[in-house]
Amino acid sequence: MRGFVLAQLRRGGGRLVAAGIAIALGSAFVAAALLGSDIVKQTAYNSVSASFAEADLVLTSGTGFSPETVESIGAVTGVEAVSPVQRLSFVVANEGRSDYAWASVTASDERLEPATVESGRLPGSDGELALTASSAKRLGLAVGDVLTVSGFDESEGTARTATLVGTLVDPTGFNYDAPTAVVTEALATDLASAIGVDLYAERALVVLEDARAASRVSNAIEAEVQGVNASTVHEAAHEAVVHFAGETDILTAFVLTFAGIALVVAAIVIANTFQVLVAQRAQMLALLRCVGATRSQVRRSVLLEAGAVGLVASAAGLGLGTLLAQTALWVVPSLDLAVPAPSVVTLSAATVAWPLATGTAVTVLAALAPARLATRVAPLAALRPLELTPVRKSSRVRLVLALLGVVLRQHRPKRHPATVGQLEAVDPFDRVADRGVHHGGTIHVLDGRDYAGLPTCDQTRLPNDSDAR
Amino acid sequence: MTQHAPDTGSPAVRARGLTKVYGEGAAAVHALAGVDVDFAAGAFTAIMGPSGSGKSTLMHLLAGLDSATSGTVHLGETELTKLDDDALTLLRRERVGFVFQSFNLLPMFTAEQNITLPLELAGTKVDTGWFDTLVDTLALRERLTHRPGELSGGQQQRVAIARALIARPEVVFADEPTGNLDSRSGAEVLSFLRRSVRELGRTVIMVTHDPTAAAYADRVVLIADGRIAGTIDDPTPESVLAGLDALRSLETPVGTVA
């Protein structure tokens, strides 16, 4: 039966192209949606983990990190350096232009400093400040210039002056938490008290003496310092991505909706195509049934064919989807979005398996009804002198429709008497019987005994008959 | 695969009280009205009769392709009339062969693939000895790699005969095997059918309307109006024609109604 399916695939290749394209588009959507979601997640992961600099552990605490807490963390065996991530928001202004700054305090250890200097340096002494390159540009500042920093309400006398000592590489992509300014702890404390807020650290970063001891040290920190949760950089980044992905999943769902629509359309096209193929092959299927193909073999042959078409088409779709995603990645850098997107699509087991599985499954499911139709072709149909010679394209559609009608009619359990006449219309003795049948009358049944006296020709055997057994 | 050796003692196919009615009530057509007939194993039998006589219906019932209204059909010891679709399919696969008027070869398969199709469906191995015997007997050696489109009608029908015989069936049913052939190819096909009976020990039941074709058989069963109307042993074209004429003369009154 596999030979039959293969031969049919080779023969019916052209007819299956439309169905194949439909399926390929559907699975291309699935692939693109999954790859897109993966890329967004990977980008988010990259952004988040970049904000952890070279830290080994990320600590969180509901009560913040006081100097005492930081000190006791630093005292835990295995901890080499610890730096609370202190944040403060304020306004930076220059010559009437102002910008919002989401600042962080310089890390106590340079390995834990997430900000990357583009030009100049990080602030070292009081009254110094670094801004992102884009913020500095907006304010018309160059390294060495003096600017004003203040709370959101300048009238309260919160304004301070500071010197821009460096510009920072702009925070990338989806990392909404990335600082747009770096200030010294002294300036931050001064500004915070002037504004009337506390410097607050939601988390702290830790460098370990030995990165391999991460789980042991994180347990030790949690045990020795009250109210602190420790997780590895990977865990923390992953958690942040999951939180973030909740929002990107909407986008994924949107694309997947398109994929669903494409697959439904594909299913309709496939069902139609296979219906036509089955109708076209009615005579062949009947022959197969005659020479010993069971119904389930016939059904399987159709489903196997559909499965093969589905698999090939969804593989093509996967390729197309991957190409789409990769094209997007090629385009992204030129859009200057400053997103740390990967340069090459990474295929995971899921992004490969799902488009293939959905495309193939939809094809096979759509072929279920045609497969059922195929099993209903009666083996008796093979005995009908129904010529299936190739026809020109113009009449092909009509032939298919006609055959479809024939196939459907054949499923009726009881044949109309007229069929009897039609079947034997090639018979030279057709006058009597055909008239009897077509005119709705009954065939005159002669009593068999009338023939008892018929001549039984018992002649001498032909010479070559003598070797009959 | 077991070879069902022809046993001239018991019939290969046996029908008893076989009826087939199409339609119901006043519109009912009795295609077969009680047929009792035996077909000897190892013999070549022809079923003849006018159109509408029920000869095709009889063959369909004997081959398990259609269900009887009443009565029984036995193939060897197996009662076909009791079998379900799957059992009938397996029976056709292993114990029955078919030769059709329209050849019914798969166009995308070579002659060889067409011949071994029943074995492929059954998932059994080709008996190369038997395959070679068939190919040589039917003179198909040179044609094995050809597709049906590249073969003449007579060659196609010989391929079909080889296909019908490849599984060593107990009986081969041939439905108007020469209907689509010119007389020379037809004669060739008929002598091959006869050789497969004489030399290869097969049982062949052929439905035909052609007296010349019927004369190749060992025995002719005449059927008219759904009943067995007589038999002709060791027929000649003349004796078959005479038998048919006798049937026709009996039918004439019906035919002249219109």
XYZ file of C-alpha atoms in Angstrom:
727
model
C 0.000 0.000 0.000
C 2.940 2.312 0.634
C 3.954 1.891 -2.991
C 0.478 2.912 -4.031
C 0.580 6.008 -1.816
C 4.003 7.017 -3.125
C 2.912 6.542 -6.710
C -0.198 8.589 -6.038
C 1.867 11.348 -4.469
C 4.112 11.467 -7.499
C 1.136 11.456 -9.813
C -1.070 13.812 -7.873
C 1.738 16.208 -7.006
C 0.286 19.077 -8.992
C -3.151 18.750 -7.517
C -1.759 18.711 -4.010
C 0.229 21.910 -4.443
C -2.661 24.220 -3.516
C -3.429 22.208 -0.413
C 0.262 22.107 0.414
C 0.616 25.884 0.116
C -2.375 26.405 2.393
C -0.862 24.141 5.017
C 2.592 25.654 4.602
C 1.198 29.146 5.222
C -0.604 27.944 8.321
C 2.448 26.339 9.826
C 4.607 29.289 8.742
C 2.364 31.461 10.921
C 2.697 29.024 13.793
C 6.469 28.922 13.389
C 6.766 32.708 13.093
C 4.586 33.237 16.156
C 6.586 30.812 18.263
C 9.945 32.054 16.995
C 8.866 35.665 17.525
C 7.806 34.903 21.049
C 11.111 33.127 21.637
C 13.077 36.052 20.244
C 11.214 38.521 22.444
C 11.823 36.331 25.473
C 15.464 35.849 24.632
C 15.887 39.574 24.093
C 14.189 40.296 27.385
C 16.383 37.742 29.073
C 19.478 39.346 27.582
C 18.347 42.794 28.721
C 17.527 41.684 32.215
C 20.671 39.668 32.697
C 22.706 42.603 31.341
C 21.350 44.700 34.191
C 22.883 42.207 36.603
C 26.370 42.995 35.265
C 28.764 40.257 36.379
C 26.791 39.331 39.477
C 26.445 35.691 40.491
C 23.490 36.162 42.811
C 20.561 38.532 42.857
C 19.124 39.302 46.279
C 15.710 40.739 46.925
C 14.231 41.999 50.126
C 10.843 43.403 50.981
C 12.364 45.829 53.457
C 15.207 47.124 51.332
C 18.926 46.878 51.936
C 20.132 48.987 54.820
C 23.917 49.482 55.290
C 23.731 46.971 58.159
C 22.034 44.379 55.986
C 24.580 44.906 53.222
C 27.352 44.513 55.768
C 25.988 41.265 57.123
C 25.581 39.922 53.597
C 29.173 40.798 52.872
C 30.143 38.805 55.957
C 28.637 35.574 54.670
C 31.290 33.062 53.693
C 31.808 32.911 49.939
C 30.561 36.436 49.211
C 33.267 38.518 47.599
C 31.387 41.738 46.927
C 27.869 43.000 47.440
C 26.261 46.132 46.083
C 22.713 47.288 46.714
C 20.995 48.602 43.627
C 19.858 51.989 44.901
C 17.446 53.860 42.690
C 16.136 57.386 42.598
C 14.168 59.373 40.061
C 14.669 63.078 39.485
C 14.734 65.734 36.824
C 17.862 66.756 34.922
C 17.739 70.145 33.234
C 19.938 72.353 31.098
C 19.096 75.725 29.604
C 15.370 75.298 29.884
C 15.333 71.760 28.595
C 14.673 69.005 31.068
C 14.577 65.238 31.080
C 13.390 62.562 33.433
C 16.159 60.505 34.988
C 15.803 57.075 36.520
C 19.108 56.977 38.275
C 21.103 54.367 40.037
C 23.881 54.906 42.502
C 27.344 53.816 41.424
C 27.990 50.263 42.455
C 30.412 49.645 45.262
C 32.213 47.120 43.087
C 32.795 47.837 39.424
C 31.898 44.277 38.508
C 28.391 44.980 39.756
C 27.950 48.160 37.769
C 25.336 47.502 35.075
C 25.822 50.821 33.300
C 28.301 50.860 30.441
C 30.247 54.031 29.797
C 30.157 55.322 26.244
C 32.422 58.317 26.738
C 34.054 59.929 29.775
C 33.758 57.983 33.011
C 31.406 57.051 35.799
C 30.931 59.622 38.578
C 33.586 59.241 41.279
C 33.335 62.216 43.561
C 30.464 64.296 44.820
C 28.672 66.528 42.316
C 29.347 64.270 39.413
C 26.859 62.498 37.219
C 26.663 60.356 34.088
C 23.715 60.351 31.727
C 22.735 58.134 28.854
C 23.997 59.397 25.542
C 20.452 60.023 24.299
C 19.478 61.996 27.409
C 22.658 64.104 27.193
C 21.921 64.766 23.538
C 18.364 65.854 24.304
C 19.640 68.313 26.869
C 22.394 69.534 24.583
C 25.132 68.514 27.011
C 28.659 67.380 26.433
C 31.027 65.725 28.888
C 32.331 68.397 31.274
C 29.198 70.547 31.115
C 27.311 71.523 34.241
C 23.607 70.806 34.606
C 20.859 71.104 37.155
C 19.343 68.163 38.962
C 16.218 68.606 41.024
C 13.066 67.024 42.369
C 9.948 67.191 40.289
C 8.923 70.468 41.929
C 11.831 72.895 41.595
C 10.204 75.581 43.798
C 10.940 73.527 46.884
C 14.620 74.260 46.578
C 15.732 70.821 45.631
C 17.852 72.022 42.739
C 21.541 71.048 42.775
C 24.196 71.451 40.175
C 26.259 68.564 38.927
C 28.942 67.984 36.327
C 28.398 65.564 33.500
C 31.487 63.365 33.629
C 30.407 60.666 31.232
C 27.746 59.365 28.903
C 26.300 55.869 29.144
C 25.365 53.366 26.483
C 21.609 53.607 26.090
C 19.705 50.900 27.937
C 18.635 48.274 25.517
C 15.310 46.929 24.481
C 12.687 45.816 26.867
C 14.595 46.595 30.011
C 12.313 49.294 31.378
C 14.173 49.062 34.675
C 17.531 50.124 33.231
C 18.980 53.353 34.678
C 19.212 56.451 32.501
C 21.609 58.144 34.901
C 24.293 57.178 37.374
C 25.075 59.347 40.387
C 27.337 59.097 43.418
C 25.822 57.910 46.655
C 26.479 61.318 48.267
C 24.565 63.226 45.583
C 21.779 60.646 45.658
C 21.414 60.853 49.425
C 21.473 64.646 49.370
C 18.885 64.818 46.605
C 16.683 62.183 48.214
C 16.531 64.009 51.523
C 15.867 67.335 49.754
C 12.983 65.752 47.828
C 11.817 63.995 50.941
C 12.171 60.342 49.922
C 14.415 57.551 51.132
C 17.022 55.984 48.923
C 15.572 52.575 48.457
C 17.218 49.411 47.206
C 14.864 46.718 46.014
C 17.636 44.324 45.296
C 21.319 43.803 45.733
C 23.881 42.117 43.506
C 26.508 39.734 44.787
C 29.773 38.497 43.329
C 30.952 35.190 44.724
C 34.464 33.989 45.398
C 33.532 30.842 43.559
C 30.590 31.023 41.125
C 30.115 27.251 41.363
C 29.117 27.621 45.017
C 26.082 29.712 44.056
C 23.413 27.494 45.565
C 25.313 26.878 48.794
C 26.041 30.583 49.319
C 22.510 31.644 48.420
C 21.210 29.219 51.051
C 23.693 30.608 53.547
C 22.625 34.199 52.816
C 18.960 33.343 53.199
C 19.725 31.575 56.469
C 21.949 34.240 57.968
C 20.306 37.467 56.800
C 16.718 38.034 57.808
C 14.171 38.755 55.071
C 16.498 38.313 52.097
C 15.766 36.067 49.149
C 18.667 34.942 47.018
C 18.505 33.566 43.509
C 21.016 32.948 40.773
C 21.269 35.426 37.914
C 19.677 32.882 35.605
C 16.716 32.334 37.927
C 16.187 36.036 38.452
C 16.375 36.818 34.738
C 14.057 33.950 33.949
C 11.544 35.180 36.504
C 11.670 38.678 35.066
C 11.153 37.288 31.558
C 8.142 35.246 32.650
C 6.676 38.375 34.176
C 7.430 40.300 31.016
C 6.322 37.543 28.650
C 2.815 37.745 30.069
C 2.501 40.895 28.006
C 4.189 39.571 24.851
C 1.970 36.495 24.929
C -0.850 38.716 23.727
C 1.153 39.402 20.591
C 1.919 35.709 20.209
C -1.754 34.877 20.625
C -2.591 37.441 17.968
C -0.241 35.851 15.446
C -1.430 32.402 16.457
C -4.995 33.500 15.703
C -3.859 34.165 12.147
C -2.199 30.780 12.145
C -5.479 29.235 13.281
C -7.445 30.965 10.536
C -4.850 29.930 7.949
C -5.018 26.338 9.165
C -8.822 26.272 9.065
C -8.734 27.547 5.485
C -6.048 24.965 4.739
C -8.240 22.247 6.219
C -11.094 23.214 3.893
C -8.790 23.239 0.862
C -7.334 19.884 1.838
C -10.714 18.300 2.456
C -11.844 19.464 -0.979
C -8.665 18.374 -2.725
C -8.760 14.922 -1.243
C -12.460 14.604 -1.929
C -11.706 15.253 -5.585
C -8.696 12.914 -5.559
C -10.763 10.131 -4.050
C -13.498 10.703 -6.598
C -10.956 10.621 -9.412
C -9.517 7.402 -8.101
C -12.831 5.690 -7.523
C -12.081 3.080 -10.178
C -8.587 2.418 -8.825
C -9.830 2.214 -5.268
C -12.521 -0.217 -6.356
C -9.860 -2.327 -8.024
C -7.735 -2.302 -4.892
C -10.775 -3.416 -2.904
C -11.379 -6.144 -5.473
C -7.889 -7.570 -5.305
C -7.795 -7.567 -1.528
C -7.376 -4.122 0.003
C -9.424 -3.907 3.187
C -11.400 -0.810 4.035
C -8.870 0.136 6.670
C -6.050 -0.226 4.130
C -7.867 2.135 1.801
C -8.528 4.560 4.644
C -4.919 4.367 5.755
C -3.658 4.981 2.231
C -5.581 8.263 2.067
C -4.501 9.287 5.560
C -0.903 8.300 4.851
C -0.948 10.411 1.721
C -2.428 13.306 3.673
C 0.160 12.815 6.401
C 2.994 12.887 3.881
C 1.603 16.008 2.211
C 1.057 17.596 5.626
C 4.548 16.811 6.824
C 6.265 18.084 3.683
C 4.067 21.184 3.572
C 4.523 22.013 7.235
C 8.264 21.483 6.935
C 8.178 24.028 4.107
C 6.027 26.230 6.354
C 8.527 25.900 9.161
C 11.251 26.972 6.758
C 9.154 29.900 5.586
C 8.334 30.954 9.147
C 11.975 30.718 10.149
C 12.932 32.791 7.145
C 10.325 35.396 8.145
C 11.654 35.564 11.682
C 15.250 35.703 10.444
C 14.335 38.483 7.995
C 12.850 40.407 10.904
C 16.096 39.961 12.820
C 18.075 41.212 9.824
C 15.847 44.268 9.625
C 15.840 45.075 13.364
C 19.416 46.452 13.618
C 18.782 48.840 10.735
C 15.742 50.222 12.557
C 18.049 51.456 15.354
C 15.762 50.206 18.091
C 18.739 49.488 20.318
C 17.232 46.116 21.112
C 19.699 43.408 22.057
C 17.910 40.999 19.724
C 19.810 37.860 18.718
C 21.262 38.048 15.231
C 20.266 34.502 14.302
C 17.045 32.603 14.942
C 17.505 29.792 17.412
C 15.287 26.791 16.753
C 14.155 24.955 19.850
C 12.430 21.593 19.972
C 9.099 23.332 20.530
C 9.435 25.812 17.668
C 10.215 22.929 15.310
C 7.729 20.412 16.672
C 4.636 22.598 16.917
C 4.456 23.868 13.316
C 5.173 20.350 12.034
C 2.669 18.746 14.372
C -0.145 21.235 13.798
C 0.339 21.293 10.018
C 0.437 17.512 9.750
C -2.396 16.969 12.211
C -4.665 19.457 10.430
C -3.964 17.788 7.085
C -4.683 14.325 8.393
C -7.808 15.458 10.238
C -9.085 17.244 7.142
C -8.541 14.065 5.136
C -10.630 11.955 7.516
C -13.892 12.583 5.686
C -12.404 11.942 2.210
C -10.760 8.801 3.633
C -14.172 7.661 4.797
C -15.527 8.388 1.349
C -12.745 6.259 -0.109
C -13.676 3.279 2.047
C -17.207 3.479 0.708
C -16.146 2.806 -2.865
C -17.633 -0.619 -3.508
C -15.299 -3.246 -4.957
C -18.108 -3.948 -7.413
C -17.387 -0.576 -9.034
C -14.227 -2.082 -10.552
C -16.369 -4.296 -12.761
C -18.182 -1.410 -14.335
C -16.786 -0.443 -17.694
C -16.090 3.091 -16.554
C -13.314 4.524 -18.671
C -11.002 6.826 -16.767
C -8.854 8.074 -19.599
C -7.077 11.383 -19.037
C -9.163 14.342 -20.124
C -8.320 17.876 -21.112
C -8.281 20.489 -18.411
C -11.475 22.213 -19.488
C -13.581 19.160 -18.888
C -11.646 17.914 -15.924
C -13.682 19.829 -13.390
C -16.900 18.579 -14.882
C -15.571 15.043 -14.901
C -14.622 15.348 -11.255
C -18.038 16.635 -10.318
C -19.667 13.887 -12.294
C -17.460 11.256 -10.681
C -18.143 12.700 -7.273
C -21.793 12.227 -8.037
C -21.144 8.674 -9.165
C -19.196 7.884 -6.014
C -21.852 9.349 -3.788
C -24.566 7.458 -5.611
C -22.663 4.224 -5.281
C -22.885 4.457 -1.543
C -26.602 3.886 -1.599
C -27.140 0.435 -0.260
C -29.752 -0.495 -2.838
C -29.071 0.072 -6.471
C -31.804 1.412 -8.634
C -33.038 -1.186 -11.091
C -32.034 1.125 -13.943
C -28.389 0.542 -13.063
C -28.750 -3.080 -14.030
C -29.660 -2.094 -17.520
C -26.920 0.468 -17.795
C -24.305 -1.936 -16.633
C -25.023 -4.397 -19.343
C -25.756 -1.911 -22.047
C -22.693 -3.158 -23.907
C -24.401 -6.481 -24.300
C -25.623 -7.196 -27.817
C -28.703 -8.851 -26.349
C -29.855 -5.716 -24.648
C -33.140 -5.049 -26.390
C -35.394 -7.130 -24.222
C -33.858 -6.512 -20.878
C -33.194 -2.836 -21.309
C -36.688 -2.102 -22.346
C -38.009 -4.112 -19.493
C -35.910 -2.251 -16.996
C -36.032 1.256 -18.383
C -39.753 1.256 -18.785
C -40.134 0.354 -15.196
C -41.683 -2.983 -16.016
C -40.444 -6.201 -14.502
C -38.315 -8.597 -16.459
C -40.364 -11.478 -17.635
C -39.068 -14.412 -15.672
C -39.190 -17.627 -17.541
C -39.561 -20.786 -15.639
C -36.203 -22.511 -15.573
C -37.840 -25.815 -16.263
C -38.794 -24.596 -19.722
C -35.201 -25.015 -20.603
C -34.873 -28.558 -19.428
C -35.202 -29.771 -22.996
C -32.541 -27.444 -24.394
C -29.946 -29.190 -26.501
C -26.954 -30.031 -24.386
C -24.251 -30.207 -26.938
C -22.233 -33.242 -26.089
C -19.812 -33.359 -28.905
C -16.584 -35.135 -29.421
C -13.860 -33.491 -27.425
C -11.468 -31.248 -29.251
C -8.017 -32.817 -29.736
C -6.328 -30.460 -27.308
C -9.057 -31.077 -24.749
C -7.777 -34.552 -24.072
C -5.079 -33.256 -21.763
C -7.689 -31.676 -19.505
C -7.294 -33.006 -16.042
C 0.574 -19.570 1.291
C -1.302 -22.776 0.884
C -2.104 -23.896 -2.564
C -5.678 -24.951 -2.863
C -5.209 -27.909 -5.101
C -8.034 -28.327 -7.554
C -10.088 -31.312 -6.615
C -12.332 -32.423 -9.404
C -14.362 -34.354 -6.874
C -15.932 -31.354 -5.139
C -16.977 -28.136 -6.843
C -14.833 -25.017 -6.432
C -17.892 -22.789 -6.228
C -21.416 -23.830 -5.354
C -24.628 -21.780 -5.312
C -27.903 -22.951 -3.812
C -31.278 -21.234 -4.043
C -29.510 -17.989 -4.900
C -31.805 -14.990 -5.397
C -31.118 -11.323 -5.862
C -33.916 -8.788 -5.919
C -33.417 -5.113 -6.735
C -36.097 -2.716 -5.573
C -39.245 -3.535 -3.661
C -42.877 -4.308 -4.197
C -44.223 -3.782 -7.693
C -40.913 -2.287 -8.877
C -38.933 -5.308 -7.670
C -36.623 -6.810 -10.258
C -35.618 -10.419 -9.747
C -32.105 -10.400 -11.151
C -31.621 -13.919 -9.861
C -34.644 -16.091 -9.133
C -33.273 -19.167 -7.437
C -30.025 -20.376 -8.943
C -28.544 -23.783 -8.130
C -25.228 -24.314 -9.846
C -21.852 -26.005 -9.285
C -18.573 -24.947 -10.855
C -16.022 -27.709 -11.075
C -12.532 -27.149 -9.723
C -9.757 -27.226 -12.292
C -12.171 -26.364 -15.076
C -12.846 -23.414 -17.328
C -16.533 -22.541 -17.173
C -18.315 -19.820 -19.110
C -21.513 -18.166 -17.947
C -23.581 -17.015 -20.898
C -26.893 -15.332 -21.296
C -28.647 -12.301 -22.679
C -28.294 -8.915 -21.068
C -30.371 -8.695 -17.944
C -30.345 -12.456 -17.642
C -28.517 -12.050 -14.357
C -25.172 -13.490 -15.437
C -23.221 -10.519 -14.119
C -25.229 -10.486 -10.918
C -24.543 -14.199 -10.540
C -20.816 -13.598 -10.924
C -20.878 -10.744 -8.404
C -22.573 -12.999 -5.863
C -20.270 -15.943 -6.574
C -17.253 -13.687 -6.069
C -18.574 -12.133 -2.880
C -18.743 -8.674 -4.425
C -22.441 -8.246 -3.743
C -24.818 -9.655 -1.175
C -27.533 -12.137 -2.048
C -31.170 -11.578 -1.158
C -31.427 -15.244 -0.202
C -29.629 -18.498 -0.839
C -26.022 -19.525 -0.261
C -22.717 -19.396 -2.079
C -19.868 -21.681 -1.077
C -16.270 -21.216 -2.123
C -14.770 -24.549 -1.198
C -15.891 -25.031 2.394
C -16.481 -21.320 3.051
C -19.991 -19.916 2.923
C -19.542 -16.455 1.369
C -23.068 -15.372 2.151
C -22.203 -15.382 5.859
C -19.012 -13.339 5.703
C -18.631 -9.668 6.611
C -16.845 -7.095 4.487
C -13.393 -7.662 5.941
C -13.638 -11.433 5.682
C -14.805 -11.100 2.080
C -11.886 -8.785 1.360
C -9.398 -11.292 2.762
C -11.108 -14.040 0.804
C -10.799 -12.027 -2.406
C -7.174 -11.351 -1.580
C -6.194 -14.952 -0.936
C -8.658 -17.179 -2.707
C -10.223 -15.288 -5.611
C -8.753 -13.613 -8.680
C -10.381 -11.139 -11.025
C -9.969 -10.314 -14.680
C -11.978 -7.319 -15.840
C -13.309 -6.129 -19.138
C -11.514 -2.788 -18.709
C -8.243 -4.476 -17.543
C -8.154 -2.239 -14.444
C -4.402 -1.974 -14.158
C -2.931 0.788 -12.015
C -1.539 3.250 -14.572
C 1.379 4.413 -12.427
C 2.653 0.903 -11.729
C 4.801 -1.201 -14.028
C 3.483 -4.507 -15.306
C 5.487 -6.298 -12.618
C 4.121 -4.075 -9.854
C 0.606 -4.601 -11.159
C 1.065 -8.361 -11.166
C 2.319 -8.464 -7.574
C -0.237 -5.926 -6.282
C -2.413 -8.507 -4.467
C 0.675 -9.812 -2.655
C 1.717 -6.299 -1.736
C -1.710 -5.664 -0.252
C -1.485 -8.915 1.667
C 2.065 -8.120 2.750
C 3.286 -11.526 1.563
C 6.425 -12.326 -0.384
C 6.386 -13.043 -4.073
C 6.874 -16.703 -4.929
C 9.478 -16.088 -7.638
C 9.074 -19.562 -9.124
C 5.359 -19.073 -9.609
C 5.880 -15.493 -10.800
C 8.314 -16.716 -13.453
C 5.921 -19.481 -14.496
C 3.123 -16.947 -14.962
C 5.310 -14.426 -16.748
C 6.616 -17.058 -19.139
C 3.237 -18.677 -19.734
C 1.689 -15.285 -20.466
C 4.728 -14.154 -22.505
C 5.216 -11.019 -20.417
C 8.950 -11.287 -19.758
C 9.811 -8.403 -22.091
C 7.022 -6.208 -20.747
C 7.629 -6.310 -17.002
C 9.069 -2.805 -16.765
C 6.410 -1.238 -18.982
C 3.494 0.738 -17.663
C -0.040 -0.058 -18.823
C -0.001 3.000 -21.107
C 2.858 1.416 -23.045
C 1.087 -1.913 -23.493
C -1.478 -3.057 -26.024
C -4.914 -4.106 -24.849
C -4.041 -7.778 -25.160
C -0.813 -7.308 -23.223
C -2.657 -5.374 -20.531
C -5.184 -8.144 -20.188
C -2.379 -10.712 -19.917
C -0.883 -8.648 -17.099
C -4.322 -8.653 -15.482
C -4.491 -12.445 -15.810
C -1.076 -12.787 -14.184
C -2.263 -10.508 -11.383
C -5.377 -12.624 -10.945
C -3.261 -15.784 -10.674
C -0.285 -14.534 -8.621
C -1.825 -15.462 -5.265
C -2.770 -18.943 -6.594
C -6.465 -18.337 -6.010
C -8.955 -21.173 -5.869
C -10.987 -19.527 -8.567
C -10.527 -16.722 -11.092
C -13.548 -14.737 -12.211
C -13.260 -13.134 -15.619
C -15.867 -10.540 -16.513
C -16.099 -10.143 -20.298
C -12.290 -10.404 -20.520
C -12.306 -9.953 -24.299
C -14.929 -7.195 -24.372
C -12.389 -4.447 -25.020
C -10.085 -6.438 -27.313
C -9.915 -7.057 -31.030
C -10.602 -10.629 -32.025
C -6.939 -11.616 -32.346
C -5.941 -10.302 -28.912
C -9.175 -11.738 -27.562
C -8.314 -15.177 -28.866
C -4.855 -14.865 -27.358
C -6.241 -13.918 -23.947
C -8.754 -16.755 -24.057
C -6.123 -19.331 -24.891
C -4.023 -18.007 -22.017
C -7.010 -18.399 -19.709
C -7.445 -21.938 -20.997
C -3.749 -22.675 -20.552
C -3.877 -21.442 -16.988
C -6.588 -24.049 -16.401
C -4.984 -26.868 -18.371
C -1.352 -26.323 -17.498
C -1.425 -24.471 -14.210
C -4.416 -26.258 -12.710
C -6.459 -23.127 -12.064
C -10.241 -22.765 -11.953
C -11.696 -20.041 -14.182
C -15.281 -18.802 -14.324
C -15.850 -16.396 -17.182
C -18.869 -14.243 -17.909
C -19.237 -13.533 -21.599
C -21.799 -12.839 -24.290
C -19.495 -13.954 -27.085
C -20.145 -17.537 -28.275
C -16.647 -17.752 -29.716
C -15.178 -16.836 -26.336
C -17.449 -19.273 -24.574
C -16.245 -22.055 -26.878
C -12.823 -21.868 -25.192
C -14.412 -23.089 -21.963
C -14.809 -26.686 -20.850
C -18.424 -26.058 -20.057
C -20.960 -23.315 -20.688
C -23.676 -22.462 -18.189
C -26.595 -20.714 -19.873
C -28.600 -18.312 -17.808
C -31.794 -16.517 -18.711
C -34.096 -14.363 -16.631
C -32.327 -15.126 -13.411
C -32.346 -18.892 -13.728
C -30.017 -21.544 -15.065
C -31.319 -22.299 -18.523
C -29.022 -25.151 -19.408
C -25.428 -26.254 -19.751
C -23.258 -27.122 -22.726
C -20.318 -29.436 -22.149
C -17.277 -29.161 -24.400
C -18.821 -26.293 -26.359
C -18.051 -25.153 -29.876
C -19.064 -21.739 -31.217
C -21.840 -23.469 -33.137
C -23.259 -25.368 -30.203
C -23.157 -22.229 -28.057
C -24.925 -20.218 -30.749
C -27.538 -22.931 -31.040
C -28.077 -22.820 -27.286
C -28.393 -19.038 -27.325
C -30.763 -19.141 -30.248
C -32.945 -21.511 -28.307
C -33.001 -18.943 -25.455
C -33.730 -16.098 -27.806
C -36.602 -17.828 -29.506
C -38.167 -18.361 -26.105
C -37.748 -14.684 -25.309
C -39.017 -13.231 -28.555
C -42.604 -12.810 -27.344
C -41.361 -10.507 -24.596
C -39.175 -8.548 -26.972
C -41.954 -7.835 -29.424
C -44.185 -6.169 -26.870
C -42.791 -2.757 -27.713
